[in-house]
Amino acid sequence: MATRPSRPVFFLHGFASSSRSTKAAYFRQKLAPLGVTFQCPDLNEPDFSTLTMTRMLEQLEDELGKAPGVPAALIGSSLGGTLAILASARFAERIGRLVLLAPAVMFAKPGDHMLPPERIEEWRRAGSFPFFHYAYGEERPLGFAFYADSLNYDAFTTPIVQPTLVFQGMRDTSVDYRTVEQFAKARANVTLSLLDDDHQLTASLPRIWNDVAPFLELV
């Protein structure tokens, strides 16, 4: 009997993070002994200053096109979770499973963006705004196109057809767990786990892996 090929896994890092993040490294370490194809595209490329959601979707589409034939699994963290949700609808035939870690489901909604309205106006006037980039350890400018482009997308109302696991910290000060609850309750194929953790979910990674491994049919 032929062995069923393992599902390729893509980790989508969060805003101002990188492919070398703690969570990316954790899943890479767990998946490597299992022979699973693991990709973590650097969404900052070619330059953080020109980042947009449209560019990230195009980059992910290109990466998915290079993956093996089995529909991929996406693990998205924070803004990477937003990207995973949007991609799951846009490239549905190429994506078979979603794992969302503190997904920014309300991204770009009024009152839920990364800056208050008066700072967004300042951003618009200046053309760019400095954000602290955790991967680089310093502030980096980001063009206003990031904000303007984000208004074209709505992860909260995007339909998802793939089986989905969501993990959300109840002490998260970046993503309100109540909005994630609303997002999950509206979709029968989404299973939500609320955890006693913050936005990073670092302390919960072993607990998350215990659910993710069988979900991705790795055990």
Short mmCIF file of C-alpha atoms in Angstrom, two decimals:
data_model
loop_
_atom_site.label_atom_id
_atom_site.label_comp_id
_atom_site.label_asym_id
_atom_site.label_seq_id
_atom_site.Cartn_x
_atom_site.Cartn_y
_atom_site.Cartn_z
CA MET A 1 0.00 0.00 0.00
CA ALA A 2 1.36 3.40 -0.94
CA THR A 3 2.15 5.76 1.91
CA ARG A 4 -0.03 8.84 1.98
CA PRO A 5 2.22 11.88 1.50
CA SER A 6 2.43 14.24 4.45
CA ARG A 7 0.76 17.59 4.10
CA PRO A 8 3.20 20.50 3.54
CA VAL A 9 3.02 23.08 6.33
CA PHE A 10 3.44 26.82 5.93
CA PHE A 11 4.02 29.02 8.97
CA LEU A 12 2.90 32.64 8.46
CA HIS A 13 4.54 34.96 10.96
CA GLY A 14 2.98 38.07 12.46
CA PHE A 15 3.45 41.78 11.88
CA ALA A 16 7.01 43.06 12.46
CA SER A 17 8.17 39.50 13.10
CA SER A 18 10.09 37.13 10.84
CA SER A 19 10.64 33.56 9.71
CA ARG A 20 13.03 33.20 12.69
CA SER A 21 10.34 33.80 15.32
CA THR A 22 10.00 31.65 18.43
CA LYS A 23 6.82 29.97 17.20
CA ALA A 24 8.24 29.32 13.73
CA ALA A 25 11.29 27.69 15.30
CA TYR A 26 9.09 25.58 17.59
CA PHE A 27 7.00 24.13 14.77
CA ARG A 28 10.06 23.63 12.58
CA GLN A 29 11.67 21.59 15.37
CA LYS A 30 8.54 19.50 15.88
CA LEU A 31 7.95 18.81 12.19
CA ALA A 32 11.52 18.09 11.06
CA PRO A 33 11.75 14.57 12.57
CA LEU A 34 8.46 13.68 10.88
CA GLY A 35 9.79 14.46 7.41
CA VAL A 36 7.14 17.13 6.84
CA THR A 37 7.86 19.86 4.31
CA PHE A 38 7.96 23.06 6.36
CA GLN A 39 8.09 26.54 4.87
CA CYS A 40 8.13 29.88 6.66
CA PRO A 41 8.26 32.63 4.05
CA ASP A 42 9.76 35.92 5.21
CA LEU A 43 6.85 38.27 4.67
CA ASN A 44 9.13 41.29 5.16
CA GLU A 45 10.75 40.67 1.80
CA PRO A 46 11.75 42.44 -0.32
CA ASP A 47 11.42 45.33 2.15
CA PHE A 48 9.30 45.97 5.25
CA SER A 49 8.56 49.55 4.14
CA THR A 50 6.52 48.34 1.16
CA LEU A 51 4.59 45.61 3.00
CA THR A 52 0.90 45.21 2.13
CA MET A 53 -1.65 42.42 2.55
CA THR A 54 -1.92 42.15 -1.23
CA ARG A 55 1.83 41.60 -1.49
CA MET A 56 1.72 38.92 1.22
CA LEU A 57 -1.10 37.11 -0.57
CA GLU A 58 0.84 37.19 -3.83
CA GLN A 59 3.97 35.90 -2.08
CA LEU A 60 2.03 33.07 -0.46
CA GLU A 61 0.35 32.17 -3.75
CA ASP A 62 3.78 31.82 -5.34
CA GLU A 63 5.01 29.63 -2.46
CA LEU A 64 1.92 27.42 -2.58
CA GLY A 65 2.48 26.92 -6.29
CA LYS A 66 5.87 25.35 -5.52
CA ALA A 67 4.52 23.00 -2.82
CA PRO A 68 3.83 19.26 -3.34
CA GLY A 69 0.43 18.22 -4.63
CA VAL A 70 -1.27 17.51 -1.30
CA PRO A 71 -3.29 20.54 -0.08
CA ALA A 72 -1.14 22.46 2.37
CA ALA A 73 -1.75 23.37 5.99
CA LEU A 74 -1.34 26.99 7.05
CA ILE A 75 -0.31 27.95 10.58
CA GLY A 76 -0.87 31.68 10.93
CA SER A 77 0.15 33.82 13.90
CA SER A 78 -1.57 37.17 14.57
CA LEU A 79 -1.46 39.07 11.25
CA GLY A 80 -0.25 35.81 9.72
CA GLY A 81 -3.58 34.38 10.90
CA THR A 82 -5.38 37.12 8.99
CA LEU A 83 -3.33 36.20 5.92
CA ALA A 84 -4.19 32.51 6.39
CA ILE A 85 -7.91 33.26 6.57
CA LEU A 86 -7.87 35.39 3.43
CA ALA A 87 -5.69 32.87 1.57
CA SER A 88 -7.95 29.96 2.52
CA ALA A 89 -10.79 31.57 0.58
CA ARG A 90 -8.67 32.82 -2.32
CA PHE A 91 -6.66 29.61 -2.84
CA ALA A 92 -9.14 27.11 -1.39
CA GLU A 93 -8.11 24.19 -3.59
CA ARG A 94 -4.48 24.45 -2.44
CA ILE A 95 -5.18 24.65 1.29
CA GLY A 96 -6.55 21.75 3.34
CA ARG A 97 -6.17 22.78 7.00
CA LEU A 98 -5.83 25.99 9.01
CA VAL A 99 -4.29 26.58 12.42
CA LEU A 100 -4.77 30.13 13.69
CA LEU A 101 -2.79 31.48 16.63
CA ALA A 102 -4.26 34.67 18.10
CA PRO A 103 -5.54 35.67 14.66
CA ALA A 104 -6.11 39.38 14.07
CA VAL A 105 -9.64 38.79 12.76
CA MET A 106 -10.61 42.45 13.23
CA PHE A 107 -7.53 43.79 11.46
CA ALA A 108 -8.17 47.20 9.81
CA LYS A 109 -11.64 47.50 11.33
CA PRO A 110 -12.43 50.93 12.87
CA GLY A 111 -11.01 51.01 16.37
CA ASP A 112 -9.05 47.79 15.87
CA HIS A 113 -6.10 48.93 13.81
CA MET A 114 -2.58 49.22 15.21
CA LEU A 115 -2.84 53.00 15.59
CA PRO A 116 -5.53 55.42 16.83
CA PRO A 117 -7.28 57.57 14.17
CA GLU A 118 -5.16 60.67 14.80
CA ARG A 119 -1.94 58.71 14.27
CA ILE A 120 -3.33 57.14 11.11
CA GLU A 121 -3.93 60.65 9.76
CA GLU A 122 -0.35 61.54 10.67
CA TRP A 123 0.76 58.38 8.87
CA ARG A 124 -1.21 59.40 5.77
CA ARG A 125 0.25 62.89 5.70
CA ALA A 126 3.84 61.72 6.19
CA GLY A 127 3.57 58.78 3.81
CA SER A 128 5.27 56.43 6.27
CA PHE A 129 5.33 55.74 10.00
CA PRO A 130 7.96 54.08 12.21
CA PHE A 131 7.04 50.76 13.85
CA PHE A 132 9.23 48.75 16.17
CA HIS A 133 10.29 45.63 14.30
CA TYR A 134 10.98 42.77 16.70
CA ALA A 135 13.06 40.79 14.23
CA TYR A 136 15.38 43.72 13.56
CA GLY A 137 15.35 45.08 17.11
CA GLU A 138 14.71 48.64 15.97
CA GLU A 139 12.11 50.92 14.44
CA ARG A 140 11.54 50.59 10.70
CA PRO A 141 9.36 52.84 8.50
CA LEU A 142 6.22 51.38 6.95
CA GLY A 143 4.48 53.04 4.00
CA PHE A 144 0.89 54.25 4.29
CA ALA A 145 0.01 51.84 1.47
CA PHE A 146 -0.05 49.11 4.14
CA TYR A 147 -3.02 50.74 5.83
CA ALA A 148 -4.79 51.81 2.62
CA ASP A 149 -4.46 48.34 1.13
CA SER A 150 -5.69 46.65 4.33
CA LEU A 151 -9.08 48.35 3.92
CA ASN A 152 -9.72 46.12 0.89
CA TYR A 153 -9.84 43.01 3.09
CA ASP A 154 -12.16 41.70 5.81
CA ALA A 155 -10.99 38.55 7.52
CA PHE A 156 -13.85 38.59 10.03
CA THR A 157 -16.51 37.93 7.38
CA THR A 158 -14.39 35.73 5.10
CA PRO A 159 -15.95 32.27 4.69
CA ILE A 160 -13.70 29.31 5.56
CA VAL A 161 -14.37 25.84 4.14
CA GLN A 162 -11.30 24.08 5.58
CA PRO A 163 -11.23 22.38 8.99
CA THR A 164 -9.71 24.96 11.33
CA LEU A 165 -8.21 25.08 14.80
CA VAL A 166 -7.98 28.43 16.60
CA PHE A 167 -5.93 29.07 19.74
CA GLN A 168 -6.50 32.34 21.57
CA GLY A 169 -5.08 33.68 24.81
CA MET A 170 -7.57 35.21 27.23
CA ARG A 171 -4.90 37.64 28.48
CA ASP A 172 -4.13 38.87 24.97
CA THR A 173 -3.97 42.69 24.90
CA SER A 174 -3.51 42.83 21.10
CA VAL A 175 -6.40 40.61 19.96
CA ASP A 176 -9.64 40.58 21.97
CA TYR A 177 -10.55 36.96 22.65
CA ARG A 178 -14.25 37.89 22.49
CA THR A 179 -14.02 38.85 18.81
CA VAL A 180 -12.22 35.60 18.10
CA GLU A 181 -15.02 33.77 19.90
CA GLN A 182 -17.56 35.49 17.64
CA PHE A 183 -15.52 34.58 14.58
CA ALA A 184 -15.35 30.91 15.60
CA LYS A 185 -19.01 30.58 16.64
CA ALA A 186 -20.15 31.69 13.19
CA ARG A 187 -18.31 28.77 11.52
CA ALA A 188 -19.19 25.14 12.25
CA ASN A 189 -15.84 23.91 10.91
CA VAL A 190 -13.80 26.04 13.34
CA THR A 191 -12.74 24.71 16.75
CA LEU A 192 -11.65 27.35 19.26
CA SER A 193 -9.44 26.75 22.29
CA LEU A 194 -9.27 29.61 24.79
CA LEU A 195 -6.05 29.53 26.78
CA ASP A 196 -4.75 31.21 29.91
CA ASP A 197 -2.02 32.99 27.99
CA ASP A 198 -1.06 36.26 26.31
CA HIS A 199 -0.70 37.21 22.64
CA GLN A 200 2.54 35.33 22.13
CA LEU A 201 1.08 31.98 23.33
CA THR A 202 4.64 30.83 24.05
CA ALA A 203 3.76 29.05 27.29
CA SER A 204 0.94 27.19 25.52
CA LEU A 205 2.96 25.83 22.60
CA PRO A 206 3.21 22.25 23.98
CA ARG A 207 -0.57 22.22 24.58
CA ILE A 208 -1.16 23.59 21.09
CA TRP A 209 1.11 20.98 19.52
CA ASN A 210 -0.82 18.18 21.23
CA ASP A 211 -3.89 19.27 19.25
CA VAL A 212 -2.12 20.26 16.04
CA ALA A 213 -0.25 16.98 15.48
CA PRO A 214 -3.36 14.76 15.15
CA PHE A 215 -5.24 17.55 13.36
CA LEU A 216 -2.59 17.54 10.64
CA GLU A 217 -2.71 13.72 10.64
CA LEU A 218 0.89 13.43 11.81
CA VAL A 219 0.20 10.89 14.57
#
